[in-house]
mmCIF file of C-alpha atoms in Angstrom:
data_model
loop_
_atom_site.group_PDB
_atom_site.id
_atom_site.type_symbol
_atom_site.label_atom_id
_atom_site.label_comp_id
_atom_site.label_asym_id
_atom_site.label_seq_id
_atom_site.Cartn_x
_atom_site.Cartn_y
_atom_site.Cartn_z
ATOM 1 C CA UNK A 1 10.225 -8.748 11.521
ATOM 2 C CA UNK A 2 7.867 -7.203 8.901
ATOM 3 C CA UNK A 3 9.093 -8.579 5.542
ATOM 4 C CA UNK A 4 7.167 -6.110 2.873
ATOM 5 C CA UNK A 5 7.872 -7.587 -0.898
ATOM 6 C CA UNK A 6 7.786 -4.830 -3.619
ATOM 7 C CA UNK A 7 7.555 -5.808 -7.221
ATOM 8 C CA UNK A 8 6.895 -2.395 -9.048
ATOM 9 C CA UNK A 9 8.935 0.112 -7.150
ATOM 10 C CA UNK A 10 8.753 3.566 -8.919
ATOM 11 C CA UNK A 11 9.349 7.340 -8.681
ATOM 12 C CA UNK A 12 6.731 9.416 -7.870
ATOM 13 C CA UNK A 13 6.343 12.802 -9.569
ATOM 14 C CA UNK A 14 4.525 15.183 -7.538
ATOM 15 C CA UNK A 15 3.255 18.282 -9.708
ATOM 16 C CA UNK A 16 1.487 21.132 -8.484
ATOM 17 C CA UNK A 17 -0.497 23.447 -10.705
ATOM 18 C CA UNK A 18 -2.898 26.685 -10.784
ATOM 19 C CA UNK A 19 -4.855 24.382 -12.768
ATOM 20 C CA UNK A 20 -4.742 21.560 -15.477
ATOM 21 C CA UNK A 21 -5.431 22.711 -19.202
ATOM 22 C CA UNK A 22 -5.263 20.202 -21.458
ATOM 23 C CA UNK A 23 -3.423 20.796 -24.604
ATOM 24 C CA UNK A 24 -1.926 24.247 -23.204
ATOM 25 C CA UNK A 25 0.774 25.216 -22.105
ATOM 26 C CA UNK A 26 1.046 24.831 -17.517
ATOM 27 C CA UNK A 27 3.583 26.150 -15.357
ATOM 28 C CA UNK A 28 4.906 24.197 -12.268
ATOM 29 C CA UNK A 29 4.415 25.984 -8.768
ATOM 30 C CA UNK A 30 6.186 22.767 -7.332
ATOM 31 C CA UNK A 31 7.265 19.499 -7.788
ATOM 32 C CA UNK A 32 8.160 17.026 -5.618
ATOM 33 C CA UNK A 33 10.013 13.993 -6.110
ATOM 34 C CA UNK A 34 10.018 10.358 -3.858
ATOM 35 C CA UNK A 35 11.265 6.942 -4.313
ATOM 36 C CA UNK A 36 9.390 4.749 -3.385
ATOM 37 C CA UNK A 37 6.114 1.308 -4.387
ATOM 38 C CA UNK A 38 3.817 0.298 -2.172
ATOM 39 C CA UNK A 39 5.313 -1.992 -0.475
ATOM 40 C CA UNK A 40 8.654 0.052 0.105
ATOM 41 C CA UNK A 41 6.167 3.114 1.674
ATOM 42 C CA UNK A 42 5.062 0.510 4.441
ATOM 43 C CA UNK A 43 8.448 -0.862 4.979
ATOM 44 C CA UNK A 44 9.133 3.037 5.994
ATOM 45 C CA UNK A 45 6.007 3.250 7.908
ATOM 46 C CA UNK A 46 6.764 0.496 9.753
ATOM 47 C CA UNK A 47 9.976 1.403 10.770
ATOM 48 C CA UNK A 48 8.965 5.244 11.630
ATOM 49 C CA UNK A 49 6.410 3.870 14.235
ATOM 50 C CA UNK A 50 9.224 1.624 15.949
ATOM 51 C CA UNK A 51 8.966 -1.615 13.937
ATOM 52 C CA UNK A 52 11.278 -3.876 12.119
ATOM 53 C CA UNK A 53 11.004 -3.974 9.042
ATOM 54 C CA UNK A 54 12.647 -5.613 5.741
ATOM 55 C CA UNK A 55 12.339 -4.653 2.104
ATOM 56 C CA UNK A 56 12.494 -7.362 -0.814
ATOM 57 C CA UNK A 57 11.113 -7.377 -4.285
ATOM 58 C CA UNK A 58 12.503 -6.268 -7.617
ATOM 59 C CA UNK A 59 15.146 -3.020 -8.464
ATOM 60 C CA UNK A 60 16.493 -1.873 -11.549
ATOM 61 C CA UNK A 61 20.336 -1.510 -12.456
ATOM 62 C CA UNK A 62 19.528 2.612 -13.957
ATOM 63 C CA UNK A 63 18.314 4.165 -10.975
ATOM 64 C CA UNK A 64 17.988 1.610 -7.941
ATOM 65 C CA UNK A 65 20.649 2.649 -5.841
ATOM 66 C CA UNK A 66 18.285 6.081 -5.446
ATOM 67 C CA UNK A 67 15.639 3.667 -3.764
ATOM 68 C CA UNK A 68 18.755 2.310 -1.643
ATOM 69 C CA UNK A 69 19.665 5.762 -0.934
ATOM 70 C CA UNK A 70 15.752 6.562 0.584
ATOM 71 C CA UNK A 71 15.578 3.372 2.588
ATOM 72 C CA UNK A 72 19.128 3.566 4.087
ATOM 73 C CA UNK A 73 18.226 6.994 5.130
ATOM 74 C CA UNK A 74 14.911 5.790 6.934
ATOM 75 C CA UNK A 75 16.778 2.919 8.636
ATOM 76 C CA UNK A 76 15.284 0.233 6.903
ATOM 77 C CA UNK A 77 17.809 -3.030 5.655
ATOM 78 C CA UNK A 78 16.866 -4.222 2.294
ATOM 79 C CA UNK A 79 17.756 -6.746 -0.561
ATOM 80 C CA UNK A 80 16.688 -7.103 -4.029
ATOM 81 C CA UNK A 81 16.468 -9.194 -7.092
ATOM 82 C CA UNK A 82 17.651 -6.865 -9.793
ATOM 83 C CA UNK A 83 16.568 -6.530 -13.069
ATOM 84 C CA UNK A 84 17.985 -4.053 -16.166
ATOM 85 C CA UNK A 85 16.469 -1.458 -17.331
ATOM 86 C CA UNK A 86 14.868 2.048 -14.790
ATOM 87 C CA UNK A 87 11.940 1.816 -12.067
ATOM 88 C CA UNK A 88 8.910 3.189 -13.664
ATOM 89 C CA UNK A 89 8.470 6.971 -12.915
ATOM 90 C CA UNK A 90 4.405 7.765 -12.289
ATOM 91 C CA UNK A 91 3.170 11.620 -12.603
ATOM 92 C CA UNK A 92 0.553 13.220 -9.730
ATOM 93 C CA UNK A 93 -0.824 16.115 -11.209
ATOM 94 C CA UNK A 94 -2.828 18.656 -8.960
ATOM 95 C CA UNK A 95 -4.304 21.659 -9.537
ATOM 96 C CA UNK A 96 -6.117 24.166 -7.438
ATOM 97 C CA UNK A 97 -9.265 22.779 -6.651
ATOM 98 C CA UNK A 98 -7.632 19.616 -4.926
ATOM 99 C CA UNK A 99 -8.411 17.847 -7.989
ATOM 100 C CA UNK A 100 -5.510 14.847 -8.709
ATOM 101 C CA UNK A 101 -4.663 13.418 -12.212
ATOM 102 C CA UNK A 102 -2.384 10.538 -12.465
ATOM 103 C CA UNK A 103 -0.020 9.038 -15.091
ATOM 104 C CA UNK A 104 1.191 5.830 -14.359
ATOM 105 C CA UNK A 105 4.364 4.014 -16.050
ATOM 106 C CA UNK A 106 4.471 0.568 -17.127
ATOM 107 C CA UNK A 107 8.094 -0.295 -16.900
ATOM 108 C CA UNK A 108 10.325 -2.771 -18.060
ATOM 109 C CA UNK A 109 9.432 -6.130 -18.714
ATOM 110 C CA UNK A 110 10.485 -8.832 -16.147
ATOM 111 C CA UNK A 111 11.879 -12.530 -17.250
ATOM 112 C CA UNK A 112 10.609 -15.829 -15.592
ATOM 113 C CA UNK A 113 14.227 -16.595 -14.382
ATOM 114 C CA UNK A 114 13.757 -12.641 -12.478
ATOM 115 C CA UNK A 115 10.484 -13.962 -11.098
ATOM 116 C CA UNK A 116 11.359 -16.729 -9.627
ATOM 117 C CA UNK A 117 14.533 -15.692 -7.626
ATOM 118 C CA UNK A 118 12.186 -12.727 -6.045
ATOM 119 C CA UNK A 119 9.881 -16.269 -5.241
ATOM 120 C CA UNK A 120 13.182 -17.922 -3.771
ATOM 121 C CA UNK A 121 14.002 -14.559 -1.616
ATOM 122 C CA UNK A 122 10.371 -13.858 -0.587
ATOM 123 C CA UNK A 123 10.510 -18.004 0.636
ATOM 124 C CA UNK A 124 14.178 -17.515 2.795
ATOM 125 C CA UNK A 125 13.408 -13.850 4.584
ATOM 126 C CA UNK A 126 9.658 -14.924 5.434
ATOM 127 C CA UNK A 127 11.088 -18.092 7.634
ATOM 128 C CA UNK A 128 12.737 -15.226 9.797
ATOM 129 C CA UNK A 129 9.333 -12.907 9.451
ATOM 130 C CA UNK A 130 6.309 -13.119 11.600
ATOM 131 C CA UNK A 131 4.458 -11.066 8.686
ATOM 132 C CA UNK A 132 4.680 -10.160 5.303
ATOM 133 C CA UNK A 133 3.090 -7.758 3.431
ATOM 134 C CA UNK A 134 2.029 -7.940 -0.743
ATOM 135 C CA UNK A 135 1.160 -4.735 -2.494
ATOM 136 C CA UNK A 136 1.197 -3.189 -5.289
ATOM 137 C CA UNK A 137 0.901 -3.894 -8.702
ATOM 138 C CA UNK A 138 3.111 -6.113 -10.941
ATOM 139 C CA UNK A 139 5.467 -5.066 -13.795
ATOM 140 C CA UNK A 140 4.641 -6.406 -17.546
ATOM 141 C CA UNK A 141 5.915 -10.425 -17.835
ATOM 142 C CA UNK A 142 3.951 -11.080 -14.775
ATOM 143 C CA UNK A 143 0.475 -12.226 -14.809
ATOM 144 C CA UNK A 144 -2.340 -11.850 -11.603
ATOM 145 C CA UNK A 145 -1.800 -15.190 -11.077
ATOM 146 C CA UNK A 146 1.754 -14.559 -9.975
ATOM 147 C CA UNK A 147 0.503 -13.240 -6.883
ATOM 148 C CA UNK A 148 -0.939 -16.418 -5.586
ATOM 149 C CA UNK A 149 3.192 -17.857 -6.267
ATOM 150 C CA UNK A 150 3.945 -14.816 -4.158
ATOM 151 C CA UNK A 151 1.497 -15.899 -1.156
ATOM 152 C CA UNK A 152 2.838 -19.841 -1.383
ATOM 153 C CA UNK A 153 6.121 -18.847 -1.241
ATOM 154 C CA UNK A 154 4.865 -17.372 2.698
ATOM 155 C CA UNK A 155 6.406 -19.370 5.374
ATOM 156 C CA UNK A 156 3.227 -21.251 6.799
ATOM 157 C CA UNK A 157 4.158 -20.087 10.195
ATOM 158 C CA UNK A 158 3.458 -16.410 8.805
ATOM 159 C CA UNK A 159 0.584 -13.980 8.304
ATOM 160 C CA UNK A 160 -0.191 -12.543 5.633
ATOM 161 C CA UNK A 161 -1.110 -9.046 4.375
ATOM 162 C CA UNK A 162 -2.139 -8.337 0.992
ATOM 163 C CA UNK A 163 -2.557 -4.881 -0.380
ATOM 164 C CA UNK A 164 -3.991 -5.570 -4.004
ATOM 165 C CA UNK A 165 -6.982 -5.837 -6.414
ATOM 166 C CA UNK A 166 -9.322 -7.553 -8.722
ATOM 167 C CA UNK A 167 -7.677 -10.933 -10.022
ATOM 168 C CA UNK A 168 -4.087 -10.483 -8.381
ATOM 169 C CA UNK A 169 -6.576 -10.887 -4.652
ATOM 170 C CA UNK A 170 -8.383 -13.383 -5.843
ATOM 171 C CA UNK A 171 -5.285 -15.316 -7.014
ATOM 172 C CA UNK A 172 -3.708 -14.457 -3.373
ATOM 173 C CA UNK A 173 -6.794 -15.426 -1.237
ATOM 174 C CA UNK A 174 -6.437 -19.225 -2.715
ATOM 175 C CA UNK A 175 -3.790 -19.762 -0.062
ATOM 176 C CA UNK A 176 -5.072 -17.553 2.646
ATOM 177 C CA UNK A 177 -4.910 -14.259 3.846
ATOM 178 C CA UNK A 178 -4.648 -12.697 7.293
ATOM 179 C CA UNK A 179 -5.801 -9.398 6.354
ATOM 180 C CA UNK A 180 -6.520 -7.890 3.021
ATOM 181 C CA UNK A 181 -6.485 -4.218 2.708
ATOM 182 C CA UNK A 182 -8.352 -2.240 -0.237
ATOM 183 C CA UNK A 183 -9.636 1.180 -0.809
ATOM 184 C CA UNK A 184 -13.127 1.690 -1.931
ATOM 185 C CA UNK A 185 -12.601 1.811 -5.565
ATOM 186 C CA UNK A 186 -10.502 -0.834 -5.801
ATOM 187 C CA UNK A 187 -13.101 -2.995 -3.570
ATOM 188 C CA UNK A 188 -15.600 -1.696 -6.584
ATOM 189 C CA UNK A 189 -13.210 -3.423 -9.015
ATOM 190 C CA UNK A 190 -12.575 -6.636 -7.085
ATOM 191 C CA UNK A 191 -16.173 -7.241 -6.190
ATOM 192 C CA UNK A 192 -17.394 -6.400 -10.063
ATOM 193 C CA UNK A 193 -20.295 -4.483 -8.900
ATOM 194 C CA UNK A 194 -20.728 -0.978 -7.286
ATOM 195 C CA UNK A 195 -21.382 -0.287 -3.386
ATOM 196 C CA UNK A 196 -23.670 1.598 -2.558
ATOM 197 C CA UNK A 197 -24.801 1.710 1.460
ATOM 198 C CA UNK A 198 -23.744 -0.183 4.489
ATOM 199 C CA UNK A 199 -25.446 -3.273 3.838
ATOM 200 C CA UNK A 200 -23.452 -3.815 0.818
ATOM 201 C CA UNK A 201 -20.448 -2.875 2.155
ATOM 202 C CA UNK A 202 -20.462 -5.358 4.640
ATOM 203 C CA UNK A 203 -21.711 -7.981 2.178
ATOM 204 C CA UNK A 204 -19.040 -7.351 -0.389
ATOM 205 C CA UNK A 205 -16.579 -7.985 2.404
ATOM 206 C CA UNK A 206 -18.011 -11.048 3.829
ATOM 207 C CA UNK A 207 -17.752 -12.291 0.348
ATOM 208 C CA UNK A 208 -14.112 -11.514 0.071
ATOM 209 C CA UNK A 209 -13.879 -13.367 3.653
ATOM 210 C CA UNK A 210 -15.491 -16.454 2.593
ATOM 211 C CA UNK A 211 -12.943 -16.668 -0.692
ATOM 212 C CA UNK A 212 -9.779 -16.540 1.819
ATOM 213 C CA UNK A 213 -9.181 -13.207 3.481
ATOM 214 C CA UNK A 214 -9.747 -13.527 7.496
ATOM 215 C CA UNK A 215 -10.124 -9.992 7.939
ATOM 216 C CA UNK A 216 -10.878 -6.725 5.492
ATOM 217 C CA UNK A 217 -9.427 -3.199 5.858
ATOM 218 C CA UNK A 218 -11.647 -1.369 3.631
ATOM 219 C CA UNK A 219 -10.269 2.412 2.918
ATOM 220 C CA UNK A 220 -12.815 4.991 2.654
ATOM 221 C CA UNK A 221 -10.670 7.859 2.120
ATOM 222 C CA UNK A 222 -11.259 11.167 4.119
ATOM 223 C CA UNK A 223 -14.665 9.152 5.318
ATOM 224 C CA UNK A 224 -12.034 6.863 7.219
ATOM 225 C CA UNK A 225 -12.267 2.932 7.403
ATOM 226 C CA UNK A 226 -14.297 -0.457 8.177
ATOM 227 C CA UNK A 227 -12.434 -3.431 9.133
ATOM 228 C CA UNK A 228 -14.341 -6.813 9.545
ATOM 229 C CA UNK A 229 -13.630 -10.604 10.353
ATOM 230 C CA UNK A 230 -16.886 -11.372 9.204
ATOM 231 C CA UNK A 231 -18.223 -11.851 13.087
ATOM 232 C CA UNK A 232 -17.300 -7.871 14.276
ATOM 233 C CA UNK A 233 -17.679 -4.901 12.051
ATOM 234 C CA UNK A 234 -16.021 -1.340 12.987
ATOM 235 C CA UNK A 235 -16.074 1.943 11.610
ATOM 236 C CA UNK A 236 -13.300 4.408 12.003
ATOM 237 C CA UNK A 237 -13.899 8.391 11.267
ATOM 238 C CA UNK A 238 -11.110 10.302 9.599
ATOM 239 C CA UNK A 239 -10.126 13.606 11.094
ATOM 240 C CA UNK A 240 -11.033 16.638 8.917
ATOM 241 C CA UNK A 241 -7.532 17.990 8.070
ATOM 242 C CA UNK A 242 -5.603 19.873 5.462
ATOM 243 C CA UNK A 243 -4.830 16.689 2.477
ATOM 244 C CA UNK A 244 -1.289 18.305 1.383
ATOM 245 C CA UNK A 245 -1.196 14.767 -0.470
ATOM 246 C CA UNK A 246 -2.633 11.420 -0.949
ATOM 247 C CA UNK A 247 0.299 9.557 -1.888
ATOM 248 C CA UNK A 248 1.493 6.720 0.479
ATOM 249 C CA UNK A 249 -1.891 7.310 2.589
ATOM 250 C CA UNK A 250 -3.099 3.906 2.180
ATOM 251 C CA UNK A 251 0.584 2.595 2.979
ATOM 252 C CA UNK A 252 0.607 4.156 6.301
ATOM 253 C CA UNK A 253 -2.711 1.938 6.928
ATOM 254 C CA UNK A 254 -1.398 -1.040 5.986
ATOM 255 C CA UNK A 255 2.289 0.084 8.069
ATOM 256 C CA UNK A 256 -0.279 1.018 11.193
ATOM 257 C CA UNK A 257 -2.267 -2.445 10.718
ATOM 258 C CA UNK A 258 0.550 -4.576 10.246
ATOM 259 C CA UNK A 259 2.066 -3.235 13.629
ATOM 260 C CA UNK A 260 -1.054 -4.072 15.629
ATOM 261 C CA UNK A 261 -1.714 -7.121 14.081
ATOM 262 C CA UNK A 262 2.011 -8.204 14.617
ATOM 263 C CA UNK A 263 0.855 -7.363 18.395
ATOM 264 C CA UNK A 264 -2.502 -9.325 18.408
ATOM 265 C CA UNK A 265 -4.763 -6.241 18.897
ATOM 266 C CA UNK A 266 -7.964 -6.084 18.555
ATOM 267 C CA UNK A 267 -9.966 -5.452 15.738
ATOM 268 C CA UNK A 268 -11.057 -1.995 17.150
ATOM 269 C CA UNK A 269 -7.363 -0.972 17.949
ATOM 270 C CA UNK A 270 -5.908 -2.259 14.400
ATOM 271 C CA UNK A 271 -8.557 -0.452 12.744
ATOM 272 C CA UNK A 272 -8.288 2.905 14.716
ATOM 273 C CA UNK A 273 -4.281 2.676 14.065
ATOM 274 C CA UNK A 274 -4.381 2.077 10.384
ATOM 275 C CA UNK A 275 -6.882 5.498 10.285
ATOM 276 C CA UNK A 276 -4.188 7.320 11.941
ATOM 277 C CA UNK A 277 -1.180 6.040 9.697
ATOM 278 C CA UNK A 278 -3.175 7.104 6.854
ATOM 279 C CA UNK A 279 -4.580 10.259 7.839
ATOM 280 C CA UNK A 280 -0.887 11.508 9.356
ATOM 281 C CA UNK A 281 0.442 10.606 6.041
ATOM 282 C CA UNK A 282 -1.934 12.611 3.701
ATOM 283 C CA UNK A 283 -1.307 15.791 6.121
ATOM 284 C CA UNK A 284 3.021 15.396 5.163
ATOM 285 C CA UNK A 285 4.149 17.277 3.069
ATOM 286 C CA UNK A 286 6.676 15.739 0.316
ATOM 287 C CA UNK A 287 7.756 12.718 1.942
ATOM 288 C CA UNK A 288 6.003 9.029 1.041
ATOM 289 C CA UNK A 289 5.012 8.446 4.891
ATOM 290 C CA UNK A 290 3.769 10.112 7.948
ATOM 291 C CA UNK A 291 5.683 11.082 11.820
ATOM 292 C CA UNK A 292 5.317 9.720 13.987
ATOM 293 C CA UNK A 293 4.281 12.518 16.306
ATOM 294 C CA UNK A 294 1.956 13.713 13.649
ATOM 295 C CA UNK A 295 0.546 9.487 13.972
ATOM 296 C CA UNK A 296 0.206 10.332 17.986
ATOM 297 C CA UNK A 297 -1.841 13.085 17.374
ATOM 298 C CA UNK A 298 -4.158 11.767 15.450
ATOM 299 C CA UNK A 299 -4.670 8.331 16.924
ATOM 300 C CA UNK A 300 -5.592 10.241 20.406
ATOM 301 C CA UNK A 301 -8.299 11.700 18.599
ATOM 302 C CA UNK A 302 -9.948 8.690 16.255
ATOM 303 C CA UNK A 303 -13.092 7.055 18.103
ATOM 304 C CA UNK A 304 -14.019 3.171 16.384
ATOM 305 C CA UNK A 305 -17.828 2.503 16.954
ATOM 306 C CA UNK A 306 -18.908 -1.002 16.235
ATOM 307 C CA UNK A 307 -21.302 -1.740 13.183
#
């Protein structure tokens, strides 16, 4: 089983407009509305390529049972710590050039007494788990540091996956990870420092390998992916295809990669999956994850060449 732990789940607004004028009046040509957090999109993933999967983490008493609602619907068993108050609610604007603005919630406040029964949970589902994944961010009452409780809480006898940034990795990597996943700006962020060629690329991720991580999944966007152990680089070319929208995209990635690591693929084959996850998912129209089919199609056409 796939145990994916959630800790900010949230409603994503999805607005689409002729364009964006600030301090005018815009009309909606469509909105679109999913329930979802990081962690929650790979638990669907997960499931939609043929995987079992488990969903943990926090919910809220206003508006969880809509989250229920989603993952019952996708198949996917869940159980949650809950806590009072509504799941944040984050805004995707875009307007006609492709061009995406994003307003992000902060949500309700979380007690220590909260945070440690999601520690307790993560501990008992993990000793039936072969994996689990941590993503996302963390609601207000919880400090980076929190992440590393997340990690030790890991059954030993598990991998990890961690989908994060800046001090919440750093805090996670102190008890090992099996493969950390980040995109390139939050790799910018982590590292301190900007990236600008191959060289360091491949540096910034053998640094992240030497703090903890055992491999990195570094997201490139529509330029595709690098994974690395530190001993074998590969490079993974996105398809050029219609982005109807970005949300989820790096989900699908992590769903993809935590399939084929569950399997003991090769780097090459983990890498080329995770491109397809997240390139089927950006071409789906309002939903937070990808088909399969659509994931077929895609992965038949991704080549990995080694760095």
């Amino acid at each position: 089983m796939i145990l994916t732990v959630c800790m900010s789940p949230c409603t994503d607004v999805t607005v689409e407009l002729d364009a964006l004028n600030v301090g005018r009046l815009n009309v909606v040509k469509s909105k679109q509305m999913t329930f979802g957090g990081k962690a929650l999109n790979v638990a669907i993933g997960v499931k939609r390529l043929g995987g079992d999967s488990f969903a943990t983490g926090l919910m809220y008493n206003e508006n969880g049972n809509t989250f229920e609602s989603a993952l019952n619907k996708e198949g996917v068993p869940f159980t949650f710590v809950w806590n009072k108050g509504r799941a944040r609610e984050n805004y995707k604007i875009i307007d006609n050039r492709s061009m995406l603005t994003e307003i992000n919630d902060v949500g309700e406040e979380i007690s220590k007494e909260k945070a440690q029964e999601v520690l307790s949970m993560v501990s008992m589902l993990s000793a039936k788990s072969s994996i689990v994944v941590l993503s996302g961010s963390l609601p207000r009452g919880l400090d980076a540091d929190y992440y590393g409780k997340l990690a030790k809480a890991v059954n030993p006898a598990c991998m990890k996956i961690v989908d994060a940034e800046s001090a919440r990795v750093f805090a996670a990597l102190e008890t090992g990870v099996d493969l950390l996943k980040v995109n390139l700006e939050e790799f910018e962020n982590t590292l301190g420092r900007r990236i600008a060629d191959k060289d360091d690329m491949l540096a910034g991720c053998n640094e992240l390998i030497s703090r903890g991580a055992k491999r990195v999944l570094l997201s490139l966007g529509k330029q595709g992916a690098v994974l690395t152990n530190g001993k074998q680089a590969y490079y993974c070319k996105s398809m050029n295809v219609a982005v109807n929208s970005t949300v989820g995209a790096g989900d699908g990635m992590v769903a993809a990669a935590a399939l084929k690591l569950k399997q003991d693929a090769p780097l090459s084959e983990i890498l080329r999956a995770g491109v397809a996850a997240g390139t089927a998912t950006v071409m789906t129209v309002g939903q937070v994850s990808f088909a399969k089919e659509k994931y077929n199609e895609v992965l038949a056409n991704l080549r990995v060449t080694e760095l």
